[in-house]
Amino acid sequence: MKLKAIVSASILFFVSPSIGTAQEATGCASGTRCLKVTKDGKVDAAGTFVAQCSGRFPDFIAPQARINGWAGERFRLSQNYPPADAGTDAPWRTIDFRTPEGADAYVLALRDYAYEGMIEADFRPEASAGRRWYHMPMMNFGSGSREFVHGLTEERPVTGPELGLKSGVRIRDFAVGFYNAAAATTIARVWAADDPSLVNTAFPPGSMSFKVLFSTAQAADFADGIDRLAGAPTWQIYENGQTIDVRLMQMDVAAAAPDTQTGWVFGTLAYDASAADTSTWRRMRPVGLSWGNDVGVKPSEIAAGTKKLQETIVSSLAPAFAAQHLGWAGRMNGPVDNPVSGCLSCHGTSQSPRAPLIPMNSCTTEDQKLFWFRNVPGSVAFGQVDQSTCQPSSSGNPMAALDYSLQMAVAVQNVLQFREVNPCAGADPMRTRLLRVWKGDFAVDDQIPPESDRIQR
């Protein structure tokens, strides 16, 4: 059933079809509400999916058949977002990240900040005795949605020979992200109602987020047979009666940096199997960081030696497999990230409606690809690109910047574009949903893009 749209200058009302009465399901954690729903979150007594509700937003929405038989812990969304935070809990802000030594110190400071209390809690915020960490809501839909054990979303898979894998071998990668209290104030503001408000999406000073990425990669997957992840922390996910081991490969960190053009510093760490740290979590070593997109620098110029990157530092501590898998023209990137892009470049596309994360196939020249490597402030939308010509375009529709948060972009898209529903809001949600945009008119597109568009989180 299609939705009837009523468009005004800056407010769009969707009149939704009727939603069924809540019926309890099974398979959820003790003390939570367990609802039968459809795959898009609509409460339905005949639904074959389960929504676990421990708060206002669902912890997970998963097929009933997938969770049957799992006797372990269930993921709980950390969603008691603070309305305000001073942003002073940010010890990394005294470190000069623009030198090689400072860059390593900065990335390690962010790593250690993230680890405090979380290693012991197995990265379940509700069990941590340390500072509070929070998750992004409404990432429960599509082919890469949150799984129900750790809240991992499925990321970009890697296929050999990339990353030294055997040709044709494909590994799966999963990740879960966390936001500190300062960053969570923005989540609280955007998601104050069931539908997101995109009026003010900026993350304040002191904001920090991190993401731990796990992989199915095994020694036999690599062409040289060397296990890059020997001894790495291991988690388990559960799919259709099968337990799958995934091991820590990468960790991404990001911190608000008002003194940079982009407003952010992005760093990456990779697992070093040769490290001697007693805690295997602390065997994560810096790959490097970037605070800008090195505007105008092309791969051909790097190869010719006529230019050098000025806003990227690659660490001398980086494990070899990670140091050999950087981004476009050597920009900062992680082992499971797409090498045609870079950390800041990819996150710089965060906006609503979504923009292409990386240059499309029609972007054949280096000059065309440079559009993705601008130092765009987080308060400015990336823009749109014509997919057939690779030229910047203007559809006349308003765009809201999402301050370098791809998770925010995915969550907003789930609700505003894919029209997913929050089943935990109540048994009979309002039939009319108010969708807020920052200004202007925009067209309503009934064509829903393929779910594969939502894999990159």
Tab-separated table of C-alpha atoms in Angstrom:
chain	number	residue	atom	x	y	z
A	1	MET	CA	0.000	0.000	0.000
A	2	LYS	CA	1.360	3.390	-0.965
A	3	LEU	CA	1.279	6.344	1.360
A	4	LYS	CA	-0.667	9.467	0.538
A	5	ALA	CA	1.522	12.546	0.782
A	6	ILE	CA	0.453	16.079	1.634
A	7	VAL	CA	3.243	18.569	0.934
A	8	SER	CA	3.568	22.076	2.346
A	9	ALA	CA	6.400	24.595	2.409
A	10	SER	CA	8.483	22.863	5.044
A	11	ILE	CA	6.366	20.083	6.520
A	12	LEU	CA	5.340	16.790	4.976
A	13	PHE	CA	2.548	14.670	6.427
A	14	PHE	CA	2.368	10.978	5.605
A	15	VAL	CA	-1.017	9.401	6.221
A	16	SER	CA	-0.039	5.843	7.025
A	17	PRO	CA	-2.073	2.687	6.571
A	18	SER	CA	-3.574	1.191	9.695
A	19	ILE	CA	-1.234	-0.703	11.968
A	20	GLY	CA	-2.289	-3.804	13.873
A	21	THR	CA	-2.612	-4.399	17.580
A	22	ALA	CA	0.523	-5.487	19.413
A	23	GLN	CA	0.926	-9.200	20.059
A	24	GLU	CA	3.676	-10.628	22.196
A	25	ALA	CA	6.390	-12.688	20.524
A	26	THR	CA	9.134	-14.873	21.991
A	27	GLY	CA	12.922	-14.822	21.894
A	28	CYS	CA	13.668	-11.497	23.618
A	29	ALA	CA	15.721	-10.691	26.706
A	30	SER	CA	14.135	-10.830	30.131
A	31	GLY	CA	12.555	-7.544	31.171
A	32	THR	CA	11.964	-6.310	27.615
A	33	ARG	CA	8.848	-6.212	25.476
A	34	CYS	CA	8.763	-8.691	22.596
A	35	LEU	CA	6.490	-7.863	19.639
A	36	LYS	CA	5.493	-9.620	16.449
A	37	VAL	CA	6.190	-7.278	13.541
A	38	THR	CA	6.779	-7.184	9.798
A	39	LYS	CA	10.284	-6.702	8.407
A	40	ASP	CA	9.710	-2.934	8.217
A	41	GLY	CA	8.643	-2.712	11.864
A	42	LYS	CA	4.860	-2.622	11.574
A	43	VAL	CA	3.160	-4.370	14.491
A	44	ASP	CA	1.359	-7.385	13.043
A	45	ALA	CA	-0.096	-10.409	14.835
A	46	ALA	CA	0.900	-12.495	11.814
A	47	GLY	CA	4.360	-10.950	11.570
A	48	THR	CA	7.326	-13.272	11.162
A	49	PHE	CA	9.812	-10.807	12.668
A	50	VAL	CA	10.469	-10.018	16.324
A	51	ALA	CA	11.089	-6.552	17.769
A	52	GLN	CA	12.729	-6.322	21.182
A	53	CYS	CA	11.818	-3.133	23.048
A	54	SER	CA	13.804	-2.162	26.130
A	55	GLY	CA	13.102	1.534	25.586
A	56	ARG	CA	11.568	3.960	23.115
A	57	PHE	CA	13.392	2.518	20.106
A	58	PRO	CA	13.796	-1.152	19.151
A	59	ASP	CA	16.960	-2.941	20.225
A	60	PHE	CA	16.684	-5.178	17.189
A	61	ILE	CA	14.176	-6.410	14.643
A	62	ALA	CA	14.995	-9.927	13.483
A	63	PRO	CA	13.267	-12.885	11.826
A	64	GLN	CA	11.728	-15.155	14.447
A	65	ALA	CA	13.353	-18.133	12.727
A	66	ARG	CA	16.791	-16.548	13.053
A	67	ILE	CA	16.722	-16.091	16.815
A	68	ASN	CA	15.109	-19.412	17.702
A	69	GLY	CA	17.574	-21.584	19.562
A	70	TRP	CA	19.904	-18.838	20.802
A	71	ALA	CA	20.342	-19.066	24.571
A	72	GLY	CA	22.895	-16.282	25.040
A	73	GLU	CA	22.648	-12.547	25.663
A	74	ARG	CA	20.610	-10.189	23.495
A	75	PHE	CA	21.691	-6.750	22.364
A	76	ARG	CA	20.182	-3.747	24.141
A	77	LEU	CA	20.211	-0.343	22.487
A	78	SER	CA	21.760	2.272	24.775
A	79	GLN	CA	19.179	4.999	24.301
A	80	ASN	CA	18.834	7.097	27.450
A	81	TYR	CA	20.354	9.995	25.545
A	82	PRO	CA	21.410	12.997	27.652
A	83	PRO	CA	19.711	16.312	26.814
A	84	ALA	CA	22.913	18.236	27.562
A	85	ASP	CA	26.612	17.633	28.169
A	86	ALA	CA	29.484	20.055	28.768
A	87	GLY	CA	31.795	18.210	26.374
A	88	THR	CA	34.721	18.540	28.780
A	89	ASP	CA	35.393	14.790	29.024
A	90	ALA	CA	37.766	14.932	26.058
A	91	PRO	CA	41.421	14.356	27.099
A	92	TRP	CA	42.622	14.044	23.486
A	93	ARG	CA	41.943	17.736	22.808
A	94	THR	CA	45.305	18.748	24.304
A	95	ILE	CA	47.240	16.622	21.776
A	96	ASP	CA	48.621	18.113	18.552
A	97	PHE	CA	47.573	15.552	15.944
A	98	ARG	CA	49.368	17.280	13.046
A	99	THR	CA	52.746	15.605	13.683
A	100	PRO	CA	53.544	11.889	13.243
A	101	GLU	CA	54.159	11.427	16.966
A	102	GLY	CA	51.111	13.482	17.878
A	103	ALA	CA	48.921	11.584	15.424
A	104	ASP	CA	49.794	8.253	17.060
A	105	ALA	CA	49.229	9.703	20.522
A	106	TYR	CA	45.884	11.170	19.447
A	107	VAL	CA	44.564	7.925	17.958
A	108	LEU	CA	45.737	5.882	20.943
A	109	ALA	CA	44.166	8.392	23.339
A	110	LEU	CA	40.841	7.965	21.553
A	111	ARG	CA	41.253	4.177	21.619
A	112	ASP	CA	41.974	4.120	25.344
A	113	TYR	CA	39.118	6.549	26.057
A	114	ALA	CA	36.764	4.158	24.263
A	115	TYR	CA	38.146	1.145	26.107
A	116	GLU	CA	37.681	2.457	29.666
A	117	GLY	CA	35.081	0.200	31.272
A	118	MET	CA	33.967	-1.205	27.922
A	119	ILE	CA	36.435	-4.089	27.553
A	120	GLU	CA	35.294	-5.505	30.888
A	121	ALA	CA	31.649	-5.010	29.863
A	122	ASP	CA	32.171	-6.791	26.517
A	123	PHE	CA	31.165	-3.500	24.890
A	124	ARG	CA	27.653	-3.647	26.317
A	125	PRO	CA	27.094	-0.096	27.660
A	126	GLU	CA	24.454	-1.217	30.137
A	127	ALA	CA	27.107	-3.360	31.879
A	128	SER	CA	29.886	-0.752	31.929
A	129	ALA	CA	30.967	0.820	35.202
A	130	GLY	CA	32.694	3.635	33.304
A	131	ARG	CA	31.420	6.568	31.248
A	132	ARG	CA	28.186	6.208	29.368
A	133	TRP	CA	28.088	5.217	25.701
A	134	TYR	CA	25.130	5.336	23.338
A	135	HIS	CA	23.965	3.780	20.064
A	136	MET	CA	22.259	5.270	17.011
A	137	PRO	CA	18.563	4.264	16.896
A	138	MET	CA	16.556	2.983	13.926
A	139	MET	CA	19.293	0.942	12.244
A	140	ASN	CA	17.091	-2.141	12.320
A	141	PHE	CA	16.130	-2.512	8.684
A	142	GLY	CA	17.449	-3.787	5.380
A	143	SER	CA	19.909	-6.516	4.493
A	144	GLY	CA	22.670	-5.190	6.766
A	145	SER	CA	20.537	-4.350	9.807
A	146	ARG	CA	21.521	-4.863	13.445
A	147	GLU	CA	21.886	-8.495	14.454
A	148	PHE	CA	20.452	-9.424	17.828
A	149	VAL	CA	23.492	-10.629	19.816
A	150	HIS	CA	25.858	-7.627	19.750
A	151	GLY	CA	23.964	-5.102	17.618
A	152	LEU	CA	26.413	-5.482	14.743
A	153	THR	CA	25.439	-4.168	11.318
A	154	GLU	CA	26.872	-5.789	8.221
A	155	GLU	CA	29.484	-3.652	6.494
A	156	ARG	CA	31.165	-3.762	3.106
A	157	PRO	CA	32.385	-7.290	2.269
A	158	VAL	CA	35.898	-7.692	0.881
A	159	THR	CA	36.642	-9.960	-2.088
A	160	GLY	CA	40.098	-11.192	-3.039
A	161	PRO	CA	42.636	-10.362	-4.240
A	162	GLU	CA	41.881	-7.177	-2.260
A	163	LEU	CA	43.537	-7.166	1.182
A	164	GLY	CA	45.734	-10.107	0.179
A	165	LEU	CA	42.818	-12.526	0.032
A	166	LYS	CA	42.806	-15.409	-2.409
A	167	SER	CA	41.222	-14.421	-5.694
A	168	GLY	CA	37.442	-14.733	-5.462
A	169	VAL	CA	37.391	-15.365	-1.715
A	170	ARG	CA	34.832	-13.150	0.003
A	171	ILE	CA	34.873	-12.257	3.680
A	172	ARG	CA	32.009	-10.687	5.606
A	173	ASP	CA	32.522	-7.762	7.956
A	174	PHE	CA	30.384	-6.493	10.836
A	175	ALA	CA	30.531	-3.440	13.081
A	176	VAL	CA	28.884	-1.657	15.969
A	177	GLY	CA	29.292	2.039	16.729
A	178	PHE	CA	29.172	4.019	19.960
A	179	TYR	CA	28.775	7.732	20.807
A	180	ASN	CA	29.951	9.517	23.942
A	181	ALA	CA	27.660	11.741	26.004
A	182	ALA	CA	28.509	14.942	24.126
A	183	ALA	CA	27.736	13.318	20.763
A	184	ALA	CA	24.598	11.689	22.155
A	185	THR	CA	23.057	15.105	22.822
A	186	THR	CA	22.751	15.494	19.047
A	187	ILE	CA	21.096	12.079	18.763
A	188	ALA	CA	18.681	13.164	21.502
A	189	ARG	CA	17.830	16.365	19.625
A	190	VAL	CA	17.382	14.757	16.198
A	191	TRP	CA	15.297	11.875	17.551
A	192	ALA	CA	13.239	13.799	20.117
A	193	ALA	CA	10.140	12.586	18.238
A	194	ASP	CA	9.526	9.350	16.339
A	195	ASP	CA	10.544	11.084	13.126
A	196	PRO	CA	13.852	12.915	12.949
A	197	SER	CA	14.189	16.673	13.113
A	198	LEU	CA	16.925	17.841	10.751
A	199	VAL	CA	16.936	21.466	11.864
A	200	ASN	CA	20.118	21.197	13.956
A	201	THR	CA	22.241	18.098	13.389
A	202	ALA	CA	25.658	19.438	14.445
A	203	PHE	CA	27.734	17.492	16.962
A	204	PRO	CA	29.168	19.768	19.689
A	205	PRO	CA	32.821	20.133	20.771
A	206	GLY	CA	33.889	17.159	22.853
A	207	SER	CA	31.947	14.728	20.660
A	208	MET	CA	33.626	11.399	20.012
A	209	SER	CA	32.468	8.181	18.407
A	210	PHE	CA	34.088	4.856	17.735
A	211	LYS	CA	33.292	1.682	15.867
A	212	VAL	CA	34.730	-1.811	16.270
A	213	LEU	CA	34.742	-3.949	13.131
A	214	PHE	CA	34.840	-7.737	13.082
A	215	SER	CA	35.537	-10.072	10.169
A	216	THR	CA	34.921	-13.682	9.219
A	217	ALA	CA	38.446	-13.800	7.716
A	218	GLN	CA	40.518	-16.901	8.521
A	219	ALA	CA	44.139	-17.781	7.723
A	220	ALA	CA	43.063	-20.006	4.812
A	221	ASP	CA	41.335	-17.033	3.161
A	222	PHE	CA	44.644	-15.234	2.546
A	223	ALA	CA	46.887	-16.035	-0.395
A	224	ASP	CA	49.954	-16.440	1.826
A	225	GLY	CA	48.106	-18.447	4.493
A	226	ILE	CA	49.150	-16.035	7.256
A	227	ASP	CA	46.500	-15.350	9.875
A	228	ARG	CA	46.331	-11.561	10.226
A	229	LEU	CA	43.918	-11.943	13.147
A	230	ALA	CA	45.639	-14.638	15.221
A	231	GLY	CA	44.579	-14.219	18.851
A	232	ALA	CA	42.155	-11.362	18.112
A	233	PRO	CA	39.066	-10.793	20.285
A	234	THR	CA	36.252	-12.992	19.004
A	235	TRP	CA	32.506	-12.470	19.104
A	236	GLN	CA	29.747	-14.764	17.939
A	237	ILE	CA	26.715	-13.983	15.845
A	238	TYR	CA	23.834	-16.346	15.236
A	239	GLU	CA	22.147	-16.850	11.893
A	240	ASN	CA	19.460	-19.436	11.215
A	241	GLY	CA	20.682	-21.970	13.728
A	242	GLN	CA	24.375	-21.471	13.013
A	243	THR	CA	26.943	-19.759	15.213
A	244	ILE	CA	29.473	-17.673	13.281
A	245	ASP	CA	32.760	-16.545	14.810
A	246	VAL	CA	33.902	-13.048	13.870
A	247	ARG	CA	37.240	-11.545	14.936
A	248	LEU	CA	38.314	-7.972	15.562
A	249	MET	CA	40.149	-6.491	12.570
A	250	GLN	CA	39.599	-2.730	12.616
A	251	MET	CA	38.597	0.122	14.891
A	252	ASP	CA	37.520	3.553	13.685
A	253	VAL	CA	37.611	6.649	15.879
A	254	ALA	CA	36.303	10.149	15.202
A	255	ALA	CA	36.479	13.319	17.273
A	256	ALA	CA	34.962	16.739	16.700
A	257	ALA	CA	37.729	19.226	15.898
A	258	PRO	CA	36.409	22.794	15.516
A	259	ASP	CA	39.857	24.055	14.468
A	260	THR	CA	39.792	22.057	11.209
A	261	GLN	CA	37.957	22.890	7.983
A	262	THR	CA	35.888	19.721	8.103
A	263	GLY	CA	35.279	19.959	11.844
A	264	TRP	CA	36.522	16.417	12.421
A	265	VAL	CA	39.531	14.153	12.874
A	266	PHE	CA	39.056	10.570	11.704
A	267	GLY	CA	41.459	7.815	12.702
A	268	THR	CA	41.756	4.099	12.083
A	269	LEU	CA	43.422	1.242	13.939
A	270	ALA	CA	44.058	-2.340	12.820
A	271	TYR	CA	44.782	-5.536	14.705
A	272	ASP	CA	48.470	-6.429	15.013
A	273	ALA	CA	48.921	-10.166	15.605
A	274	SER	CA	52.602	-9.594	16.421
A	275	ALA	CA	51.849	-7.221	19.303
A	276	ALA	CA	52.695	-8.476	22.782
A	277	ASP	CA	49.970	-6.723	24.792
A	278	THR	CA	48.355	-9.028	27.339
A	279	SER	CA	44.923	-7.670	26.476
A	280	THR	CA	44.244	-8.620	22.875
A	281	TRP	CA	42.014	-5.552	22.557
A	282	ARG	CA	45.112	-3.417	23.108
A	283	ARG	CA	46.850	-5.005	20.131
A	284	MET	CA	45.010	-2.529	17.958
A	285	ARG	CA	47.624	-0.244	16.375
A	286	PRO	CA	47.144	3.121	14.636
A	287	VAL	CA	46.956	3.041	10.857
A	288	GLY	CA	46.805	6.826	10.882
A	289	LEU	CA	44.429	9.758	10.792
A	290	SER	CA	43.186	12.606	8.628
A	291	TRP	CA	41.670	15.989	9.413
A	292	GLY	CA	41.034	17.051	5.827
A	293	ASN	CA	40.531	15.568	2.379
A	294	ASP	CA	43.823	16.848	0.890
A	295	VAL	CA	41.895	18.902	-1.612
A	296	GLY	CA	43.142	18.714	-5.188
A	297	VAL	CA	45.688	15.927	-4.675
A	298	LYS	CA	45.417	13.185	-7.311
A	299	PRO	CA	46.912	9.672	-7.471
A	300	SER	CA	48.913	10.592	-10.574
A	301	GLU	CA	50.565	13.463	-8.697
A	302	ILE	CA	51.422	11.233	-5.737
A	303	ALA	CA	52.918	8.660	-8.116
A	304	ALA	CA	54.949	11.343	-9.897
A	305	GLY	CA	56.146	12.826	-6.618
A	306	THR	CA	54.884	16.299	-7.498
A	307	LYS	CA	52.516	16.526	-4.509
A	308	LYS	CA	52.257	15.116	-1.001
A	309	LEU	CA	49.322	14.644	1.309
A	310	GLN	CA	49.183	17.469	3.854
A	311	GLU	CA	46.117	16.507	5.912
A	312	THR	CA	46.760	12.775	6.263
A	313	ILE	CA	49.322	10.987	8.427
A	314	VAL	CA	49.988	7.263	7.972
A	315	SER	CA	51.426	5.732	11.126
A	316	SER	CA	54.744	3.891	11.254
A	317	LEU	CA	52.984	1.552	13.714
A	318	ALA	CA	50.434	0.347	11.158
A	319	PRO	CA	50.340	-3.433	10.573
A	320	ALA	CA	51.620	-4.212	7.073
A	321	PHE	CA	48.310	-5.530	5.712
A	322	ALA	CA	46.595	-2.284	6.758
A	323	ALA	CA	49.368	0.040	5.550
A	324	GLN	CA	49.058	-1.580	2.114
A	325	HIS	CA	45.309	-0.923	1.958
A	326	LEU	CA	44.948	2.846	2.114
A	327	GLY	CA	42.453	5.062	0.337
A	328	TRP	CA	42.516	7.091	-2.876
A	329	ALA	CA	46.033	8.471	-3.453
A	330	GLY	CA	47.093	7.154	-0.039
A	331	ARG	CA	44.436	8.923	2.021
A	332	MET	CA	43.480	7.402	5.363
A	333	ASN	CA	41.367	4.257	5.127
A	334	GLY	CA	40.884	1.025	7.035
A	335	PRO	CA	41.422	-2.593	5.936
A	336	VAL	CA	37.737	-3.261	5.214
A	337	ASP	CA	37.044	0.181	3.700
A	338	ASN	CA	36.737	0.870	-0.013
A	339	PRO	CA	40.181	1.896	-1.342
A	340	VAL	CA	38.653	4.237	-3.929
A	341	SER	CA	37.625	6.585	-1.118
A	342	GLY	CA	38.873	7.665	2.312
A	343	CYS	CA	37.493	7.941	5.846
A	344	LEU	CA	36.681	11.652	5.703
A	345	SER	CA	35.589	11.542	2.080
A	346	CYS	CA	33.054	8.799	2.662
A	347	HIS	CA	31.648	10.343	5.845
A	348	GLY	CA	31.542	13.760	4.202
A	349	THR	CA	28.651	12.536	2.037
A	350	SER	CA	26.412	12.255	5.124
A	351	GLN	CA	23.231	14.133	4.337
A	352	SER	CA	19.515	13.705	3.786
A	353	PRO	CA	18.577	12.728	1.157
A	354	ARG	CA	21.579	10.447	0.705
A	355	ALA	CA	24.415	11.177	-1.715
A	356	PRO	CA	26.681	8.600	-3.411
A	357	LEU	CA	29.321	7.476	-0.909
A	358	ILE	CA	31.997	7.089	-3.572
A	359	PRO	CA	32.478	8.217	-7.176
A	360	MET	CA	30.144	6.372	-9.536
A	361	ASN	CA	31.261	4.403	-12.598
A	362	SER	CA	30.529	7.448	-14.747
A	363	CYS	CA	33.275	9.322	-12.880
A	364	THR	CA	36.207	8.238	-15.023
A	365	THR	CA	38.703	11.077	-14.552
A	366	GLU	CA	40.681	12.138	-11.515
A	367	ASP	CA	39.262	15.648	-11.791
A	368	GLN	CA	35.712	14.297	-11.590
A	369	LYS	CA	36.542	12.187	-8.537
A	370	LEU	CA	37.938	15.210	-6.709
A	371	PHE	CA	34.344	16.293	-6.014
A	372	TRP	CA	34.350	13.679	-3.223
A	373	PHE	CA	37.543	15.104	-1.736
A	374	ARG	CA	36.513	18.607	-0.684
A	375	ASN	CA	36.793	20.019	2.819
A	376	VAL	CA	33.079	20.499	3.355
A	377	PRO	CA	32.082	21.687	6.855
A	378	GLY	CA	29.750	19.343	8.692
A	379	SER	CA	27.041	22.008	8.623
A	380	VAL	CA	27.033	22.055	4.802
A	381	ALA	CA	25.379	19.343	2.713
A	382	PHE	CA	27.659	17.400	0.369
A	383	GLY	CA	25.363	17.952	-2.622
A	384	GLN	CA	23.993	15.778	-5.395
A	385	VAL	CA	25.695	14.333	-8.462
A	386	ASP	CA	24.161	13.359	-11.800
A	387	GLN	CA	24.754	9.617	-12.053
A	388	SER	CA	25.025	9.620	-15.837
A	389	THR	CA	27.451	12.533	-16.227
A	390	CYS	CA	29.224	12.654	-12.839
A	391	GLN	CA	28.488	16.363	-12.719
A	392	PRO	CA	27.246	18.207	-9.618
A	393	SER	CA	23.513	18.728	-9.965
A	394	SER	CA	20.667	20.480	-8.245
A	395	SER	CA	17.324	18.723	-8.115
A	396	GLY	CA	15.713	21.688	-6.402
A	397	ASN	CA	15.108	19.542	-3.336
A	398	PRO	CA	16.471	20.663	0.029
A	399	MET	CA	19.382	18.776	1.540
A	400	ALA	CA	20.164	18.588	5.238
A	401	ALA	CA	23.777	18.123	6.338
A	402	LEU	CA	24.333	15.360	8.907
A	403	ASP	CA	27.771	16.390	10.163
A	404	TYR	CA	29.837	13.445	8.913
A	405	SER	CA	27.648	10.783	10.574
A	406	LEU	CA	26.881	7.933	8.189
A	407	GLN	CA	24.969	6.117	10.915
A	408	MET	CA	22.710	9.133	11.307
A	409	ALA	CA	22.271	9.203	7.531
A	410	VAL	CA	21.251	5.530	7.465
A	411	ALA	CA	18.827	5.929	10.381
A	412	VAL	CA	17.215	9.041	8.883
A	413	GLN	CA	16.942	7.357	5.493
A	414	ASN	CA	15.276	4.314	7.056
A	415	VAL	CA	12.466	6.496	8.375
A	416	LEU	CA	12.102	9.283	5.808
A	417	GLN	CA	12.812	7.377	2.598
A	418	PHE	CA	12.215	3.700	3.291
A	419	ARG	CA	9.299	4.517	5.630
A	420	GLU	CA	10.297	2.048	8.305
A	421	VAL	CA	8.307	2.083	11.543
A	422	ASN	CA	9.305	2.201	15.195
A	423	PRO	CA	7.167	-0.557	16.744
A	424	CYS	CA	8.207	0.312	20.296
A	425	ALA	CA	6.532	3.735	20.205
A	426	GLY	CA	3.182	2.135	21.074
A	427	ALA	CA	0.827	-0.586	20.051
A	428	ASP	CA	-1.144	1.773	17.824
A	429	PRO	CA	1.206	4.506	16.552
A	430	MET	CA	-0.245	7.731	15.198
A	431	ARG	CA	-1.757	7.270	11.775
A	432	THR	CA	-0.270	10.573	10.686
A	433	ARG	CA	3.479	10.989	10.921
A	434	LEU	CA	5.154	14.375	10.793
A	435	LEU	CA	8.378	14.402	8.814
A	436	ARG	CA	10.492	17.488	9.364
A	437	VAL	CA	12.863	18.914	6.822
A	438	TRP	CA	14.905	22.016	7.243
A	439	LYS	CA	13.225	24.168	4.590
A	440	GLY	CA	11.572	24.264	1.200
A	441	ASP	CA	9.430	21.886	-0.839
A	442	PHE	CA	10.538	18.488	-1.998
A	443	ALA	CA	9.122	15.713	-4.110
A	444	VAL	CA	7.907	12.427	-2.690
A	445	ASP	CA	9.415	9.433	-4.482
A	446	ASP	CA	7.417	6.218	-4.242
A	447	GLN	CA	10.294	4.203	-5.680
A	448	ILE	CA	12.285	2.634	-2.855
A	449	PRO	CA	15.943	2.003	-3.755
A	450	PRO	CA	17.416	-1.497	-3.373
A	451	GLU	CA	18.229	-2.560	0.168
A	452	SER	CA	21.850	-3.026	-0.873
A	453	ASP	CA	22.155	0.764	-0.804
A	454	ARG	CA	21.985	0.534	2.972
A	455	ILE	CA	24.870	-1.875	3.593
A	456	GLN	CA	27.466	0.855	4.122
A	457	ARG	CA	26.958	2.152	7.657
